[in-house]
Each structure stands twice: as structure tokens, then as C-alpha cells.
Coordinates of C-alpha atoms in Angstrom, one line a residue:
M351 CA 20.0 44.9 -31.5
S352 CA 16.4 44.1 -30.6
S353 CA 15.5 40.5 -30.4
I354 CA 12.1 41.4 -32.0
A355 CA 13.8 43.2 -34.8
S356 CA 16.0 40.2 -35.5
V357 CA 13.0 38.0 -35.7
R358 CA 11.4 40.3 -38.2
R359 CA 14.5 40.4 -40.4
R360 CA 14.6 36.6 -40.5
R361 CA 10.9 36.2 -41.1
T362 CA 10.8 37.0 -44.8
A363 CA 13.6 34.7 -45.7
L364 CA 12.6 31.8 -43.5
M365 CA 8.8 31.8 -43.5
L366 CA 8.3 29.9 -46.7
A367 CA 10.5 27.0 -45.6
T368 CA 9.9 26.9 -41.9
S369 CA 6.1 27.3 -41.9
V370 CA 5.9 23.9 -43.6
L371 CA 8.6 22.1 -41.5
V372 CA 7.9 23.4 -38.1
V373 CA 4.1 23.4 -38.0
L374 CA 3.9 20.1 -39.8
A375 CA 6.1 18.9 -37.0
L376 CA 3.6 20.4 -34.7
G377 CA 1.2 17.9 -36.3
G378 CA 3.2 15.3 -34.4
L379 CA 2.4 17.3 -31.3
L380 CA -1.3 17.1 -32.1
A381 CA -1.0 13.4 -33.1
V382 CA -2.9 13.6 -36.4
G383 CA -1.9 16.8 -38.0
G384 CA -2.6 19.9 -36.0
L385 CA -1.4 23.2 -37.3
A386 CA -0.1 22.3 -40.8
L387 CA 0.9 25.7 -42.1
A388 CA 1.6 24.4 -45.6
R389 CA 1.8 27.6 -47.6
Y390 CA 2.8 31.1 -47.1
Q391 CA 0.9 33.2 -49.6
G392 CA 1.5 36.8 -48.7
A393 CA 2.3 39.5 -46.1
K394 CA 0.3 39.9 -42.9
D395 CA -3.0 41.7 -43.2
A396 CA -2.2 45.3 -42.3
A397 CA -5.8 46.0 -41.5
V398 CA -5.5 44.0 -38.2
P399 CA -3.8 46.1 -35.5
T400 CA -0.5 44.8 -34.2
E401 CA 0.5 45.3 -30.6
P402 CA 4.1 45.6 -29.4
I403 CA 5.3 43.4 -26.5
P404 CA 5.6 45.6 -23.4
P405 CA 9.3 46.3 -22.8
T406 CA 11.0 44.8 -19.7
A407 CA 14.6 46.0 -19.1
T408 CA 16.8 43.0 -18.4
G409 CA 20.2 42.8 -16.7
L410 CA 22.8 40.1 -16.1
L411 CA 24.9 40.2 -12.9
A412 CA 28.0 38.1 -12.9
A413 CA 29.6 37.7 -9.5
V414 CA 33.4 36.9 -9.4
D415 CA 35.6 36.2 -6.4
S416 CA 39.0 37.7 -5.5
K417 CA 40.7 35.5 -8.1
N418 CA 38.3 36.7 -10.9
T419 CA 36.6 33.2 -11.0
L420 CA 32.9 33.3 -11.8
T421 CA 30.9 32.4 -8.8
G422 CA 27.3 33.4 -9.7
L423 CA 24.9 34.5 -12.4
T424 CA 21.8 36.4 -11.6
V425 CA 19.3 38.0 -14.0
F426 CA 17.2 41.0 -12.9
V427 CA 14.1 41.9 -14.9
E428 CA 11.9 44.9 -14.3
R429 CA 8.1 44.7 -14.6
P430 CA 6.5 45.7 -17.9
N431 CA 6.0 49.4 -18.7
N432 CA 8.4 50.6 -16.1
S433 CA 6.3 49.4 -13.2
P434 CA 8.3 49.2 -9.9
G435 CA 9.4 45.7 -8.9
G436 CA 10.4 42.7 -11.0
S437 CA 12.0 39.3 -11.0
I438 CA 15.3 37.8 -9.8
V439 CA 16.4 34.6 -11.6
T440 CA 19.5 32.7 -10.7
V441 CA 21.3 30.8 -13.4
P442 CA 23.6 27.8 -12.7
I443 CA 27.1 28.7 -13.7
S444 CA 27.7 25.0 -14.3
S445 CA 25.2 25.1 -17.3
D446 CA 26.5 23.4 -20.4
T447 CA 27.0 25.8 -23.3
T448 CA 27.4 23.2 -26.0
G449 CA 24.0 21.4 -25.9
G450 CA 25.9 18.2 -26.2
I451 CA 26.8 18.9 -29.8
A452 CA 30.5 19.8 -29.4
D453 CA 33.2 17.2 -28.8
E454 CA 33.7 18.4 -25.3
R455 CA 31.2 20.1 -23.0
A456 CA 31.9 23.4 -21.4
S457 CA 30.2 25.4 -18.7
L458 CA 29.2 29.1 -18.4
A459 CA 32.1 29.3 -15.8
D460 CA 34.4 28.1 -18.5
A461 CA 33.0 30.7 -21.0
Y462 CA 34.0 33.5 -18.5
A463 CA 37.4 31.9 -17.9
S464 CA 38.2 31.8 -21.6
G465 CA 36.3 34.7 -23.0
G466 CA 35.9 37.2 -20.2
K467 CA 32.8 39.4 -20.0
D468 CA 32.0 39.3 -23.7
G469 CA 32.4 35.6 -24.0
L470 CA 30.2 35.1 -21.0
V471 CA 27.4 37.3 -22.3
Q472 CA 27.4 35.6 -25.6
A473 CA 27.2 32.1 -24.0
V474 CA 24.5 33.1 -21.5
E475 CA 22.4 34.7 -24.2
S476 CA 22.7 31.6 -26.3
V477 CA 21.9 29.2 -23.5
L478 CA 18.9 31.1 -22.3
S479 CA 17.6 32.6 -25.6
V480 CA 17.5 36.0 -23.9
T481 CA 19.2 39.2 -24.8
F482 CA 20.4 41.6 -22.0
D483 CA 20.1 45.3 -21.9
H484 CA 22.7 45.7 -19.2
V485 CA 25.6 43.5 -17.9
E486 CA 27.6 44.0 -14.7
V487 CA 30.6 42.0 -13.5
A488 CA 31.0 42.5 -9.8
K489 CA 33.9 41.7 -7.5
P490 CA 33.0 40.9 -3.8
A491 CA 33.2 44.5 -2.6
E492 CA 31.2 45.7 -5.6
L493 CA 28.5 43.0 -5.1
A494 CA 28.2 44.2 -1.5
V495 CA 27.6 47.7 -2.6
L496 CA 24.8 46.5 -4.9
L497 CA 23.2 44.6 -2.0
Q498 CA 23.5 47.5 0.5
P499 CA 19.9 48.8 0.0
V500 CA 18.4 45.6 1.4
S501 CA 21.0 45.0 4.2
P502 CA 20.6 43.4 6.6
V503 CA 18.7 40.3 5.3
K504 CA 17.3 37.5 7.3
V505 CA 18.1 34.2 5.6
E506 CA 17.5 30.5 6.4
L507 CA 20.5 28.7 5.0
P508 CA 19.6 25.1 4.0
A509 CA 23.2 24.0 4.2
D510 CA 26.5 24.9 5.8
V511 CA 28.3 27.7 4.0
L512 CA 31.8 26.4 3.3
T513 CA 35.0 28.0 2.2
A514 CA 38.4 26.6 1.4
Q515 CA 41.2 27.7 3.8
G516 CA 44.6 26.1 4.3
G517 CA 43.8 23.0 2.2
S518 CA 40.6 22.2 4.0
D519 CA 37.0 23.4 4.3
T520 CA 35.9 25.9 7.0
V521 CA 32.3 26.5 7.9
L522 CA 31.6 30.2 7.6
Y523 CA 27.9 29.9 8.6
P524 CA 26.1 26.8 9.7
A525 CA 22.8 25.8 8.2
G526 CA 19.9 27.6 9.8
K527 CA 18.6 31.1 10.4
V528 CA 21.0 34.0 10.2
E529 CA 20.9 37.8 9.6
L530 CA 23.5 38.9 7.1
T531 CA 24.9 42.4 6.2
A532 CA 25.6 43.3 2.6
D533 CA 29.3 42.3 2.9
Q534 CA 28.3 38.9 4.5
L535 CA 25.7 38.3 1.7
A536 CA 28.5 38.8 -0.9
T537 CA 30.8 36.5 1.1
V538 CA 28.2 33.7 1.1
L539 CA 27.4 34.2 -2.7
N540 CA 31.1 33.8 -3.4
A541 CA 31.9 31.0 -1.0
R542 CA 32.9 27.5 -2.2
G543 CA 34.3 24.5 -0.5
L544 CA 37.2 22.5 -1.9
T545 CA 35.0 19.7 -3.4
Q546 CA 31.7 21.6 -3.6
T547 CA 29.9 21.5 -6.9
E548 CA 27.5 24.1 -8.2
A549 CA 24.6 21.8 -7.3
D550 CA 26.0 21.7 -3.7
R551 CA 26.1 25.5 -3.5
R552 CA 22.8 26.2 -5.3
P553 CA 20.4 25.8 -2.3
N554 CA 22.3 28.5 -0.3
V555 CA 22.6 30.8 -3.4
E556 CA 18.9 30.5 -4.1
A557 CA 18.0 31.0 -0.5
I558 CA 20.0 34.3 -0.5
W559 CA 18.2 35.7 -3.5
T560 CA 14.8 34.5 -2.2
S561 CA 15.5 36.3 1.1
V562 CA 16.6 39.4 -0.8
A563 CA 13.3 39.4 -2.7
A564 CA 11.4 39.0 0.6
A565 CA 13.4 41.9 2.2
I566 CA 12.4 44.1 -0.7
G567 CA 8.8 43.6 0.3
K568 CA 6.6 46.4 -1.2
G569 CA 9.7 48.3 -2.3
I570 CA 12.8 49.9 -0.6
T571 CA 14.0 52.3 -3.3
D572 CA 12.5 55.2 -5.2
P573 CA 11.2 54.1 -8.6
T574 CA 13.0 55.4 -11.7
T575 CA 11.4 57.2 -14.7
G576 CA 11.4 55.5 -18.0
L577 CA 13.1 52.2 -19.1
A578 CA 16.3 51.6 -17.1
S579 CA 19.3 53.1 -18.8
S580 CA 22.0 51.3 -16.7
F581 CA 22.4 48.3 -14.6
D582 CA 22.2 50.4 -11.4
A583 CA 19.0 52.0 -12.6
L584 CA 17.5 48.6 -13.4
L585 CA 18.4 47.2 -9.9
T586 CA 16.9 50.3 -8.3
Q587 CA 13.7 49.8 -10.2
V588 CA 13.5 46.1 -9.3
M589 CA 14.0 47.0 -5.6
A590 CA 11.3 49.7 -5.9
G591 CA 8.4 47.2 -5.7
P592 CA 7.3 43.6 -5.2
T593 CA 9.9 41.2 -6.5
D594 CA 9.8 37.5 -7.1
S595 CA 12.8 35.1 -7.1
R596 CA 13.5 31.6 -8.3
G597 CA 16.3 29.5 -9.7
L598 CA 16.5 27.7 -13.0
L599 CA 16.6 23.9 -13.0
A600 CA 19.6 21.9 -14.0
R601 CA 20.3 18.1 -14.2
T602 CA 23.4 16.1 -13.5
L603 CA 25.1 14.8 -16.6
P604 CA 26.6 11.3 -16.8
R605 CA 30.2 11.2 -15.7
S606 CA 31.2 9.9 -19.2
E607 CA 30.0 13.2 -20.7
V608 CA 31.9 15.6 -18.4
P609 CA 35.6 16.2 -18.6
V610 CA 37.5 15.0 -15.5
G611 CA 37.7 17.8 -12.9
N612 CA 34.9 19.9 -14.5
D613 CA 31.6 20.8 -13.0
I614 CA 29.0 20.8 -15.8
E615 CA 25.3 20.3 -15.7
E616 CA 22.5 20.2 -18.3
L617 CA 20.2 23.2 -18.0
D618 CA 16.5 22.5 -18.3
R619 CA 16.0 24.6 -21.4
A620 CA 12.2 24.3 -21.3
D621 CA 12.2 25.6 -17.7
A622 CA 14.5 28.5 -18.7
V623 CA 12.4 29.5 -21.7
Y624 CA 9.2 29.1 -19.7
V625 CA 10.6 31.4 -17.0
F626 CA 12.0 34.2 -19.2
A627 CA 9.1 34.1 -21.7
T628 CA 6.9 34.8 -18.7
V629 CA 8.9 37.7 -17.1
A630 CA 10.9 39.1 -20.1
P631 CA 9.1 38.4 -23.4
S632 CA 10.4 41.5 -25.0
N633 CA 14.0 40.2 -24.6
M634 CA 13.4 36.6 -25.9
S635 CA 15.2 35.7 -29.1
A636 CA 14.1 33.1 -31.7
P637 CA 17.2 30.9 -32.2
S638 CA 15.2 28.1 -34.1
P639 CA 14.1 28.6 -37.7
G640 CA 10.5 27.7 -36.7
L641 CA 7.5 29.8 -36.0
V642 CA 7.2 32.0 -32.9
F643 CA 4.5 31.3 -30.3
R644 CA 2.7 33.1 -27.5
I645 CA 1.1 30.6 -25.1
E646 CA -1.9 31.7 -23.0
A647 CA -3.4 29.8 -20.1
P648 CA -5.4 30.7 -17.0
A649 CA -3.4 30.7 -13.7
G650 CA -2.7 27.5 -11.9
H651 CA -1.6 25.2 -14.7
S652 CA 2.2 25.8 -14.8
D653 CA 3.1 22.1 -15.3
K654 CA 0.9 21.9 -18.5
V655 CA 2.2 25.2 -19.8
K656 CA 5.8 24.2 -19.3
Y657 CA 5.0 20.9 -21.1
T658 CA 3.6 22.9 -24.0
V659 CA 6.8 25.0 -24.1
S660 CA 8.9 21.8 -24.0
A661 CA 7.0 20.2 -26.8
L662 CA 7.2 23.3 -29.0
L663 CA 11.0 23.6 -28.5
Y664 CA 11.4 19.9 -29.2
L665 CA 9.7 20.4 -32.5
G666 CA 11.8 23.3 -33.5
A667 CA 9.5 26.2 -32.7
N668 CA 10.2 29.3 -30.6
V669 CA 8.3 30.6 -27.6
Q670 CA 8.4 34.3 -27.3
W671 CA 5.8 34.9 -24.6
V672 CA 4.0 32.9 -21.9
Y673 CA 1.0 34.6 -20.4
E674 CA -0.6 32.9 -17.4
N675 CA -3.5 35.1 -16.9
G676 CA -5.4 34.0 -20.0
P677 CA -9.1 33.3 -20.5
V678 CA -10.7 30.4 -18.8
Q679 CA -12.3 28.3 -21.6
S680 CA -12.8 24.7 -22.3
T681 CA -11.7 24.8 -26.0
T682 CA -8.0 25.2 -27.0
K683 CA -7.9 28.0 -29.6
V684 CA -5.2 28.9 -32.1
Y685 CA -4.8 32.3 -33.8
L686 CA -2.6 32.7 -36.8
A687 CA -0.8 35.9 -37.6
D688 CA -1.7 35.6 -41.3
K689 CA -5.3 35.0 -42.4
N690 CA -4.0 33.6 -45.7
L691 CA -3.2 30.5 -43.7
E692 CA -6.7 29.9 -42.4
D693 CA -7.4 27.0 -44.8
D694 CA -4.0 25.4 -44.2
A695 CA -4.7 23.9 -40.8
L696 CA -5.8 20.3 -40.4
G697 CA -8.1 19.0 -37.6
A698 CA -6.4 18.9 -34.2
E699 CA -6.7 15.8 -32.1
G700 CA -4.4 13.9 -29.7
L701 CA -2.7 16.4 -27.4
F702 CA -5.6 18.9 -27.3
G703 CA -8.3 16.3 -28.1
N704 CA -11.3 17.2 -30.3
D705 CA -12.0 20.4 -28.3
F706 CA -9.9 22.5 -30.5
E707 CA -10.4 25.2 -33.0
Q708 CA -8.6 27.7 -35.2
L709 CA -10.0 31.2 -35.4
D710 CA -9.3 34.5 -37.0
S711 CA -7.4 36.9 -34.7
S712 CA -8.8 40.3 -33.9
Y713 CA -5.3 41.5 -32.9
R714 CA -1.7 40.5 -33.5
I715 CA 1.5 40.8 -31.5
E716 CA 4.7 42.0 -33.0
G717 CA 7.1 39.2 -33.8
V718 CA 4.5 36.4 -32.9
D719 CA 3.2 34.0 -35.6
V720 CA 0.8 31.9 -33.5
I721 CA -1.2 32.7 -30.3
L722 CA -2.0 29.4 -28.6
Q723 CA -4.8 29.6 -26.0
L724 CA -4.8 26.5 -23.9
G725 CA -8.3 25.2 -22.9
T726 CA -9.2 23.5 -19.7
S727 CA -10.2 20.4 -21.6
F728 CA -6.4 20.0 -22.1
L729 CA -5.1 21.7 -19.0
E730 CA -7.3 19.7 -16.6
D731 CA -7.0 16.3 -18.4
P732 CA -4.7 14.1 -16.2
A733 CA -3.9 11.9 -19.3
S734 CA -2.4 14.8 -21.3
G735 CA 1.0 16.3 -21.2
D736 CA 2.9 13.2 -20.2
T737 CA 5.3 12.5 -23.1
L738 CA 6.9 14.5 -25.9
P739 CA 5.4 13.9 -29.3
S740 CA 6.9 12.1 -32.2
T741 CA 8.3 14.5 -34.8
T742 CA 7.1 12.2 -37.6
T743 CA 3.7 12.9 -39.0
S744 CA 1.9 12.7 -42.3
T745 CA -0.3 15.5 -43.7
T746 CA -2.0 16.4 -46.9
V747 CA -1.6 19.8 -48.3
P748 CA -5.0 21.1 -49.4

């Protein structure tokens, strides 16, 4: 089902309760009150036009080795409105799926081992807050076929590529510059030494996909017509134009929190939401009961934008869309999806300072409650964006 549709279905039941809790919590973000949406008095004004989020087909590629062990996860996203090109995002298979809530942590690799394709998809969508239109599980030979259009690829390997043979590690390719065929690319993406962790392998994996994106250049396949209807069509469309590549960040967990013999890391969720809300907003889900935000900022302020994402997630809100080609303006502006809430916002200070205002919106976005336009008075202030806010605040309902 559509992630946007699911947001709409939850909205009626949840708005009354969550508009108070989440945006009062955002008052902690703004230090003295901020966006205290204290009352929900009616439906959105139908006279204001609502714009849909441009669709971006999204696909998950799961690479497995000859023993059917998960070796890699890569997300492909086409550009909005079926434009050729797109994004390649690598996801650590060691990412924890429990959020530290369960008695024992488990990784995405564990999810595939225990639940197969369906279990993996459910876990990845939950961890990333992203829904996938297409999913492909590829064995080494199948992975090589998918990579054939870009073969050969020039890669600079940051570390030796190791594989386990006869009870010891063998160097398949030493660190340095190398040109790899599609079969060799698949071999490197599946290779693992006896004691290598996902963190050990990650630099080479990311280097491969960065080099694939570079090899695509301005495009190496013919673009498709319409939104991709299959994983192959999606990959063809991504390879048809300029493509970016990056990996998601993950942190090492304390040994005491990881079962002996397991390779599990903590995914930087704010980083993941920031990345996918930027490239695949139409596929973002809203797992928290709070309001749904679009964040706008001019280019060149990714650290402050990511901090804002982190703060909103910390306070129980959802981030649907990050747009980093926003207006350049000193004042931070907030647009609410419901004009009946205009009188329910308190003065904003602290995070955004006094240079902050709430305005009526001349347009609305489907599934989005709040459009937050970050101003340069916040973005360029070296003293802002350092620490997460307290979730405790006091407000007065007018």
C-alpha cells in the first residue's frame, strides 16, 4: 500500500491526540514553546490547493552468496517524475533491527537468515522508514548480470579484498586501483574474510557503488517510459542518467549489547531518514504517531538540516520530505496544513532564535502537516544545532 495513503488513514484517528503531544514536544526543541498545536478543530481547508509528492520508484537489491547468506543491501531510487538517473544507497546489513528495545539485538542479516525475503523486506522497511516498490534477491551470477551494463568499472579499493579459503584469508585484490568486470564486481561485493565485520567490508562495498555511479556518467542505458514497473526497469532508468551514490552511517555498539559471535551495529537513523526523505519522499512512511514534516533549506547546510531531522525524530515527529533547494531567507518560517491552528502556536525562541514566524500556507503537500523553512539566521549560527532538546516543556493553551 502507499505510504502516503497509510498516513492519511491514520491522520483522522491520531491528530487530536498527537497534535498536542508531538508539537508541544517541539516546544522543547524551540526552548520556550515553539509550535504548540494544542487543538484540532476541523478538516483542512479544501480551498487551498494540495500538491502530491512527485513519485520516485524505489527498489531494494539484496545480494547473497553461494550459501544464500546475505552479503549486501543496496537501494536504487529513480529521479522524480520518471527523469533518467537516480540514487544508489548502500545499507549496512549489520544494522540493528530492534532499536535496543528487544531482549536481544538482531541484524538485517539475521532477519534474512530467519525470515527469508519477506522477513528481510519487513525489517529493512521498518529500520529505514521506507517502502519499496520492487525487491530483488540476487545470487552472485544474477548480480553480475545486473551490473553488466556498466562493466568494466574502474575502482580504487581502499582496503584489500579478502575471502576465506581453506581456513585462512586470501587476498583477492589488493588495495589500490583496479578495473573490474561485472563478474569481478559481484565477487568483491560478496567477499568476506574469516574475521571481517561489516564495518571492515563497508569501505570496499561503498567504493564499488561509487565507482558504478561514476561509470554511469550521463547515462548508459535507454530511459524507460512511465514509473518503473519492475526491478529491472528501475535499474535501467537509474542507469539512464546521472546517478549519485552514498552509504548510510552506522555506529559500533558496546560489546555488552551484542550477542557473542554476532556482527551488529546501530544505524544512524537520522542519517537514513535525511537521505531517503531527500531522494525518495514519496516512499517515506510515518511510523511515529506525531505530525509529518517537510524541511526546506537552501543548499549548503546539510549538517543543520540533518540536525533538524534528528531533533524532530527525537521528539516523536516524522520527516516525509527534505528539500535542499529552498528559499534563501533570514527568517525561519513555519506553514501549518490547517489554518484552524493559526492561533495555537506560541512564540518561537531558542533553536531558531527570535527570527521566526508562522504564516498561512498558499499551498499544501499531500500527507504533510508542517512545512518548516529554515532561515539563514539559524543555519549560519555556529551556536545552534549542537545538542538535542529536552522533551520537557511547559505551554499554555490559549
